[in-house]
Amino acid sequence: MNIRILLFLSIVTFVITGCSSSRVTASLSPEIPEASYTGKGTNAGPMLVGSLGAVGVGVGIAIDKGIAKDFDKQIEIHKAKYIKNISVLLKGYFPNAESFSLSRLEFTAVRNDENLVNTSLVIKVEENSAIDFVSIELEIIKFDDLKTSDAFWQHLEKKLKKGL
């Protein structure tokens, strides 16, 4: 009789422990939106108008789109290294969230210093059938670091550790 009770308690404990440890946690979606960048090309547009006419503005915009793609490439390359920790940090701010996703990513050259970049992003938080959008401004990042390293993820992680 004691063996049956012990077996029953073991099964109940296993079921309870298994259910609590398999609890689904919200994670940041791996889908990253296309970034925008306003800076070197846009700022050069008026100068290009002098030599290329109205086409100069278009060339300037195309330059910025190319720069944004360079930033996107580095964000994609390094996201696997950071996405889990970013999810955990976001979950600390939004404990009832079901999912997170980046919905907007914008880079802007710092006025009077195109070698520095302001970074802003919007995170979509889905919680209890409600959707909220949270804007985050990161510390200024060096232009070359955004084009060649995991600087975006480092700064986002640092920001979330410090506090929104």
Coordinates of C-alpha atoms in Angstrom, one line a residue:
M1 CA 0.0 0.0 0.0
N2 CA 2.8 2.4 0.8
I3 CA 4.4 1.7 -2.5
R4 CA 1.2 2.7 -4.4
I5 CA 1.1 6.0 -2.4
L6 CA 4.7 6.7 -3.1
L7 CA 4.3 5.9 -6.8
F8 CA 1.2 8.1 -7.0
L9 CA 3.1 11.0 -5.3
S10 CA 6.0 10.6 -7.6
I11 CA 3.8 10.8 -10.6
V12 CA 2.0 13.8 -9.3
T13 CA 5.3 15.5 -8.5
F14 CA 6.7 14.7 -12.0
V15 CA 3.6 16.1 -13.7
I16 CA 3.7 19.3 -11.6
T17 CA 7.4 19.8 -12.1
G18 CA 7.3 19.0 -15.8
C19 CA 4.5 21.4 -16.4
S20 CA 6.1 24.3 -14.5
S21 CA 9.5 23.8 -16.2
S22 CA 8.0 23.6 -19.7
R23 CA 6.4 27.0 -19.3
V24 CA 6.7 29.0 -22.5
T25 CA 8.7 32.1 -22.3
A26 CA 8.4 35.0 -24.6
S27 CA 11.3 35.5 -27.1
L28 CA 12.4 38.2 -29.5
S29 CA 11.4 37.3 -33.0
P30 CA 14.3 36.6 -35.2
E31 CA 12.7 38.7 -38.0
I32 CA 14.5 42.0 -38.2
P33 CA 12.9 45.0 -40.0
E34 CA 14.8 46.8 -42.8
A35 CA 16.7 49.6 -41.2
S36 CA 16.7 53.2 -42.3
Y37 CA 19.7 55.5 -42.2
T38 CA 19.8 59.3 -42.7
G39 CA 23.2 60.9 -42.9
K40 CA 26.2 60.8 -45.2
G41 CA 24.2 60.4 -48.5
T42 CA 21.3 62.7 -47.6
N43 CA 23.8 65.4 -46.4
A44 CA 25.7 65.0 -49.6
G45 CA 22.6 65.3 -51.7
P46 CA 22.6 69.2 -52.0
M47 CA 26.2 69.1 -53.1
L48 CA 25.4 66.4 -55.7
V49 CA 22.6 68.6 -57.0
G50 CA 25.2 71.1 -58.2
S51 CA 26.9 68.5 -60.4
L52 CA 24.1 66.1 -61.2
G53 CA 21.0 68.2 -61.0
A54 CA 17.9 66.7 -59.4
V55 CA 19.4 63.3 -59.7
G56 CA 21.9 64.3 -57.0
V57 CA 19.2 64.0 -54.3
G58 CA 18.3 60.5 -55.5
V59 CA 22.0 59.5 -55.5
G60 CA 22.3 60.8 -51.9
I61 CA 19.3 58.8 -50.8
A62 CA 20.6 55.7 -52.5
I63 CA 23.9 56.1 -50.7
D64 CA 22.1 56.1 -47.3
K65 CA 20.1 53.0 -48.3
G66 CA 23.3 51.2 -49.1
I67 CA 24.7 52.2 -45.7
A68 CA 21.5 51.0 -44.0
K69 CA 22.0 47.6 -45.7
D70 CA 25.5 47.4 -44.3
F71 CA 24.1 48.0 -40.8
D72 CA 21.4 45.3 -41.5
K73 CA 24.0 42.8 -42.5
Q74 CA 25.9 43.2 -39.2
I75 CA 22.7 43.0 -37.2
E76 CA 21.8 39.7 -39.0
I77 CA 25.2 38.2 -38.7
H78 CA 25.4 38.7 -34.9
K79 CA 21.7 38.3 -33.8
A80 CA 22.0 34.6 -32.9
K81 CA 24.6 35.5 -30.3
Y82 CA 22.3 38.1 -28.5
I83 CA 18.7 37.2 -29.2
K84 CA 18.2 34.9 -26.2
N85 CA 19.7 37.3 -23.7
I86 CA 17.8 40.3 -25.2
S87 CA 14.6 38.2 -24.8
V88 CA 15.4 37.5 -21.1
L89 CA 16.1 41.2 -20.4
L90 CA 12.9 42.2 -22.1
K91 CA 10.9 39.6 -20.2
G92 CA 12.2 41.3 -17.0
Y93 CA 10.4 44.5 -18.0
F94 CA 7.3 42.8 -19.4
P95 CA 6.9 39.6 -17.3
N96 CA 3.5 38.8 -18.9
A97 CA 4.5 39.3 -22.5
E98 CA 3.9 36.5 -24.9
S99 CA 6.2 37.8 -27.7
F100 CA 8.6 40.6 -28.7
S101 CA 9.6 41.8 -32.1
L102 CA 11.6 44.7 -33.6
S103 CA 9.1 46.8 -35.6
R104 CA 11.3 49.7 -36.5
L105 CA 15.0 50.4 -36.6
E106 CA 16.4 53.9 -37.5
F107 CA 19.9 55.2 -37.7
T108 CA 20.7 58.9 -38.0
A109 CA 24.1 60.6 -38.4
V110 CA 24.9 62.8 -35.4
R111 CA 24.6 66.5 -36.4
N112 CA 28.1 67.9 -37.2
D113 CA 29.8 64.4 -36.9
E114 CA 28.8 61.9 -39.5
N115 CA 31.2 59.3 -37.9
L116 CA 28.7 59.0 -35.0
V117 CA 25.2 57.5 -35.2
N118 CA 22.0 57.9 -33.2
T119 CA 20.1 54.7 -33.0
S120 CA 16.4 54.4 -32.2
L121 CA 14.2 51.3 -32.4
V122 CA 10.7 50.3 -31.6
I123 CA 9.9 47.0 -30.0
K124 CA 6.4 45.5 -30.3
V125 CA 5.3 43.8 -27.1
E126 CA 2.3 41.4 -27.3
E127 CA 0.8 40.8 -23.9
N128 CA -2.6 39.3 -23.0
S129 CA -4.1 40.0 -26.4
A130 CA -2.9 43.6 -26.3
I131 CA -0.1 45.1 -28.3
D132 CA 2.2 47.9 -27.1
F133 CA 5.1 49.6 -28.8
V134 CA 8.1 50.7 -26.8
S135 CA 10.6 53.2 -28.2
I136 CA 14.2 52.9 -27.2
E137 CA 17.1 55.3 -27.9
L138 CA 20.5 53.8 -27.7
E139 CA 23.7 55.6 -26.8
I140 CA 25.6 57.1 -29.8
I141 CA 27.5 54.4 -31.8
K142 CA 30.5 54.9 -34.0
F143 CA 29.6 54.6 -37.7
D144 CA 32.4 52.2 -38.5
D145 CA 31.4 49.9 -35.6
L146 CA 27.9 49.6 -36.9
K147 CA 29.2 48.6 -40.3
T148 CA 31.8 46.1 -39.1
S149 CA 30.7 44.6 -35.7
D150 CA 28.0 43.6 -33.3
A151 CA 27.9 47.2 -31.9
F152 CA 24.1 47.4 -32.3
W153 CA 23.4 44.3 -30.2
Q154 CA 26.0 45.4 -27.6
H155 CA 24.4 48.8 -27.1
L156 CA 20.9 47.3 -27.0
E157 CA 21.9 44.8 -24.4
K158 CA 23.7 47.5 -22.4
K159 CA 20.6 49.7 -22.5
L160 CA 18.3 47.0 -21.3
K161 CA 20.6 46.1 -18.5
K162 CA 20.7 49.8 -17.4
G163 CA 17.0 50.3 -17.7
L164 CA 14.5 51.6 -20.2

